[in-house]
Coordinates of C-alpha atoms in Angstrom, one line a residue:
M1 CA -26.1 36.2 42.2
E2 CA -26.8 33.2 39.9
Q3 CA -29.2 33.9 37.1
E4 CA -31.3 31.5 35.1
N5 CA -31.3 31.7 31.3
V6 CA -28.5 34.3 31.2
K7 CA -27.9 35.3 27.5
E8 CA -24.3 35.2 26.3
I9 CA -23.0 38.7 26.4
I10 CA -19.3 38.4 26.4
G11 CA -17.9 38.0 22.9
R12 CA -14.2 38.9 23.2
C13 CA -11.4 38.1 25.6
I14 CA -7.9 39.5 26.0
F15 CA -5.5 37.3 28.0
V16 CA -2.4 39.1 29.3
A17 CA 0.5 37.6 31.3
L18 CA 3.2 39.8 32.8
G19 CA 6.7 38.4 33.4
S20 CA 9.9 37.7 31.4
F21 CA 9.5 36.2 28.0
N22 CA 11.6 35.2 25.0
P23 CA 9.5 36.3 22.0
A24 CA 11.7 34.6 19.4
I25 CA 10.7 31.1 20.7
L26 CA 7.2 31.6 19.6
H27 CA 7.8 31.1 15.9
P28 CA 5.0 29.6 13.8
E29 CA 7.3 26.6 13.1
W30 CA 7.7 26.0 16.9
L31 CA 3.9 26.1 17.3
S32 CA 3.5 23.6 14.5
R33 CA 6.2 21.3 15.6
H34 CA 4.8 21.1 19.2
K35 CA 1.2 20.9 17.9
I36 CA 0.1 23.9 20.0
L37 CA -2.7 24.7 17.5
P38 CA -4.5 22.9 14.7
E39 CA -2.6 23.3 11.4
E40 CA -5.5 25.3 9.9
E41 CA -4.7 28.0 12.5
I42 CA -1.1 28.3 11.4
V43 CA -1.0 27.4 7.7
G44 CA -1.9 30.9 6.6
L45 CA 1.3 32.2 8.2
F46 CA 3.4 30.3 5.8
A47 CA 1.8 31.5 2.7
E48 CA 3.9 33.3 0.1
P49 CA 3.7 37.1 0.2
L50 CA 0.9 38.4 -2.0
K51 CA 1.4 41.0 -4.7
K52 CA -1.3 43.6 -5.5
E53 CA -1.1 45.7 -8.6
I54 CA -2.3 49.3 -8.5
P55 CA -2.7 50.2 -12.2
E56 CA -3.6 53.9 -11.6
L57 CA -0.3 54.3 -9.8
G58 CA 1.7 51.9 -12.0
A59 CA 2.9 50.2 -8.8
V60 CA 2.9 46.8 -7.2
I61 CA 2.5 46.4 -3.5
E62 CA 3.8 43.3 -1.8
L63 CA 1.8 42.2 1.2
G64 CA 4.1 40.3 3.6
Q65 CA 3.5 37.2 5.6
N66 CA 1.1 37.6 8.5
F67 CA 3.6 37.4 11.3
L68 CA 6.6 39.1 12.9
V69 CA 9.2 37.2 14.9
S70 CA 12.2 38.9 16.5
P71 CA 14.2 38.9 19.8
T72 CA 12.1 41.7 21.1
Q73 CA 8.6 41.1 19.7
T74 CA 6.5 38.3 18.1
T75 CA 3.1 39.0 16.5
L76 CA 1.1 36.2 14.9
H77 CA -2.2 36.9 13.2
L78 CA -3.7 33.4 13.6
K79 CA -7.0 32.3 12.2
S80 CA -8.9 32.6 15.5
F81 CA -6.9 35.1 17.5
I82 CA -3.8 37.4 17.6
L83 CA -0.8 36.5 19.6
N84 CA 1.5 39.4 20.6
V85 CA 4.6 38.8 22.8
T86 CA 7.3 41.2 24.0
R87 CA 10.0 40.7 26.6
E88 CA 7.6 41.8 29.4
K89 CA 4.1 40.8 28.2
F90 CA 2.4 37.8 26.6
E91 CA -1.0 38.8 25.1
I92 CA -3.7 37.0 23.1
H93 CA -6.7 38.9 21.6
C94 CA -9.6 36.5 20.8
E95 CA -12.7 38.1 19.1
K96 CA -14.8 34.9 18.9
R97 CA -16.5 33.4 21.9
D98 CA -16.6 29.9 20.3
R99 CA -12.7 30.1 20.0
F100 CA -12.2 30.8 23.7
P101 CA -11.6 27.0 24.4
L102 CA -8.9 26.9 21.7
M103 CA -7.3 30.0 23.1
I104 CA -7.2 28.5 26.6
D105 CA -5.9 25.2 25.3
S106 CA -3.0 26.9 23.4
I107 CA -2.1 28.9 26.5
K108 CA -1.9 25.7 28.5
K109 CA 0.2 23.9 26.0
I110 CA 2.6 26.9 25.6
F111 CA 3.2 27.3 29.3
L112 CA 3.5 23.5 29.9
L113 CA 6.4 23.5 27.5
L114 CA 7.8 26.8 28.8
S115 CA 7.1 25.8 32.4
E116 CA 10.1 27.8 33.9
T117 CA 9.0 31.1 32.4
P118 CA 8.9 33.6 35.3
I119 CA 5.4 35.0 35.4
K120 CA 4.3 37.6 38.0
A121 CA 0.6 37.8 37.1
Y122 CA -2.0 37.4 34.5
G123 CA -5.3 38.9 33.6
L124 CA -8.5 38.0 31.8
N125 CA -10.1 41.1 30.2
F126 CA -13.5 41.6 28.7
D127 CA -13.9 44.9 26.7
E128 CA -17.3 45.3 25.2
H129 CA -19.4 48.0 23.6
I130 CA -23.1 47.1 24.2
K131 CA -26.5 48.7 23.9
F132 CA -29.0 47.5 26.6
D133 CA -32.7 48.1 27.0
K134 CA -31.9 50.3 30.1
T135 CA -30.6 53.8 29.4
L136 CA -27.0 54.9 30.1
S137 CA -28.2 57.0 33.1
E138 CA -30.2 54.1 34.5
I139 CA -27.3 51.7 34.3
A140 CA -24.9 54.3 35.7
A141 CA -27.3 54.8 38.7
N142 CA -27.4 51.1 39.3
F143 CA -23.6 50.7 39.4
F144 CA -22.4 54.0 40.9
T145 CA -24.8 54.8 43.6
E146 CA -23.9 53.2 46.9
T147 CA -26.9 51.0 47.6
D148 CA -27.5 47.8 49.5
N149 CA -27.7 46.0 46.2
I150 CA -24.1 47.2 45.3
K151 CA -22.8 46.1 48.7
K152 CA -24.6 42.7 48.4
V153 CA -22.9 42.0 45.1
F154 CA -19.5 43.5 45.5
G155 CA -19.0 43.5 49.3
D156 CA -18.8 46.2 52.0
D157 CA -15.2 47.0 51.2
S158 CA -15.7 47.7 47.5
L159 CA -14.7 51.1 46.2
V160 CA -17.4 52.8 44.1
G161 CA -16.8 55.7 41.7
H162 CA -16.1 55.7 38.0
K163 CA -14.7 52.2 38.5
I164 CA -15.4 49.4 40.9
I165 CA -12.5 47.4 42.5
T166 CA -13.3 44.2 44.4
K167 CA -12.3 40.6 44.9
V168 CA -14.0 37.8 42.9
G169 CA -12.6 34.5 44.0
E170 CA -8.8 34.6 43.6
A171 CA -9.0 37.6 41.3
T172 CA -8.9 41.3 41.9
L173 CA -11.6 42.7 39.6
T174 CA -11.4 46.2 38.2
F175 CA -14.6 47.2 36.4
N176 CA -14.8 50.4 34.3
F177 CA -18.0 51.9 32.8
E178 CA -18.4 54.8 30.4
P179 CA -20.4 55.9 27.4
S180 CA -19.4 54.0 24.2
P181 CA -17.5 56.2 21.7
V182 CA -18.4 53.8 18.9
M183 CA -22.1 53.0 19.6
D184 CA -25.0 55.4 19.9
D185 CA -26.7 55.0 23.3
G186 CA -24.3 52.2 24.1
V187 CA -21.9 51.7 27.0
F188 CA -18.3 50.7 27.1
L189 CA -17.6 48.0 29.8
K190 CA -14.2 46.9 30.7
F191 CA -13.6 44.0 33.1
N192 CA -10.1 43.1 34.3
F193 CA -9.8 40.0 36.4
H194 CA -6.2 40.1 37.8
Y195 CA -4.4 37.0 39.3
D196 CA -1.1 37.4 41.1
N197 CA 1.5 34.6 41.1
D198 CA 3.5 33.8 44.2
A199 CA 5.8 31.2 42.5
P200 CA 8.1 32.1 39.6
D201 CA 6.7 29.6 37.1
T202 CA 3.6 28.9 34.9
K203 CA 1.8 26.3 37.0
F204 CA -0.8 28.6 38.3
I205 CA -1.8 29.4 34.8
V206 CA -1.9 25.9 33.5
D207 CA -3.8 24.6 36.5
K208 CA -6.4 27.3 36.9
I209 CA -7.0 29.3 33.8
S210 CA -9.9 27.2 32.5
I211 CA -11.9 27.4 35.7
N212 CA -10.9 31.1 36.2
L213 CA -12.2 32.0 32.7
E214 CA -15.4 30.1 33.3
Q215 CA -16.0 31.9 36.6
A216 CA -15.1 35.3 35.2
I217 CA -17.5 35.0 32.3
T218 CA -20.3 33.7 34.6
F219 CA -19.8 36.5 37.1
T220 CA -19.7 39.2 34.4
E221 CA -22.7 38.0 32.5
N222 CA -24.8 37.5 35.7
L223 CA -23.8 41.0 36.8
L224 CA -24.7 42.7 33.5
T225 CA -28.0 40.8 33.3
S226 CA -28.8 42.0 36.8
F227 CA -27.8 45.6 36.4
C228 CA -28.1 46.5 32.7
G229 CA -31.2 44.7 31.5
N230 CA -31.4 42.9 28.2
M231 CA -28.7 43.3 25.6
I232 CA -30.1 44.8 22.4
E233 CA -26.9 45.1 20.3
R234 CA -23.2 44.3 20.8
K235 CA -20.4 45.9 18.7
G236 CA -18.6 43.3 16.8
K237 CA -14.8 43.2 16.1
I238 CA -13.3 46.5 17.0
R239 CA -9.6 45.9 16.3

């Protein structure tokens, strides 16, 4: 299903790892000390809290630093993405396609250092609100009517309904499709590429995440180009 001149469609990626994590380790000072990210990504976290006066109320609001670190949760609003870690989940939201390489590089560095972290699985998720030159009904018919074209792309054992579940390389792909609640005549597309881990460590992430992301993006954009037509508009940052 390789396509020539496929336009970049995917603009955001959510990385999620499931396992057992220690959120308190991932302090901005730890990221800086181990050079996980360029300093410009982290420096804003160390800024002094800002004070904003509201004259009409006679009040002053103090805006705190842009991070939270505790034994149960760490949330860092970095320049290029948001890192959120709990005891069970490690999650990065990246809203800029050109920052995907930085996201992947930081994931590799973190899990090389924390190599004994027990991880059960991870996912690469693309959530997009997009308007195409095909109508919602036309796209729905392309995806959710059992045709030879569907079987050719997804395989004879694929399950077709309001979602499609199939294998793509080493991943189990779950694809959801529905009308967009934030874009007139748009569609909401949700792709989850799920990778299970047989060993209780991080090696499978460090070794394969770069190629897995590349393959996931290629598959997704080829698929959307084939079934949805040309992208007219893509909803920007939604978080």
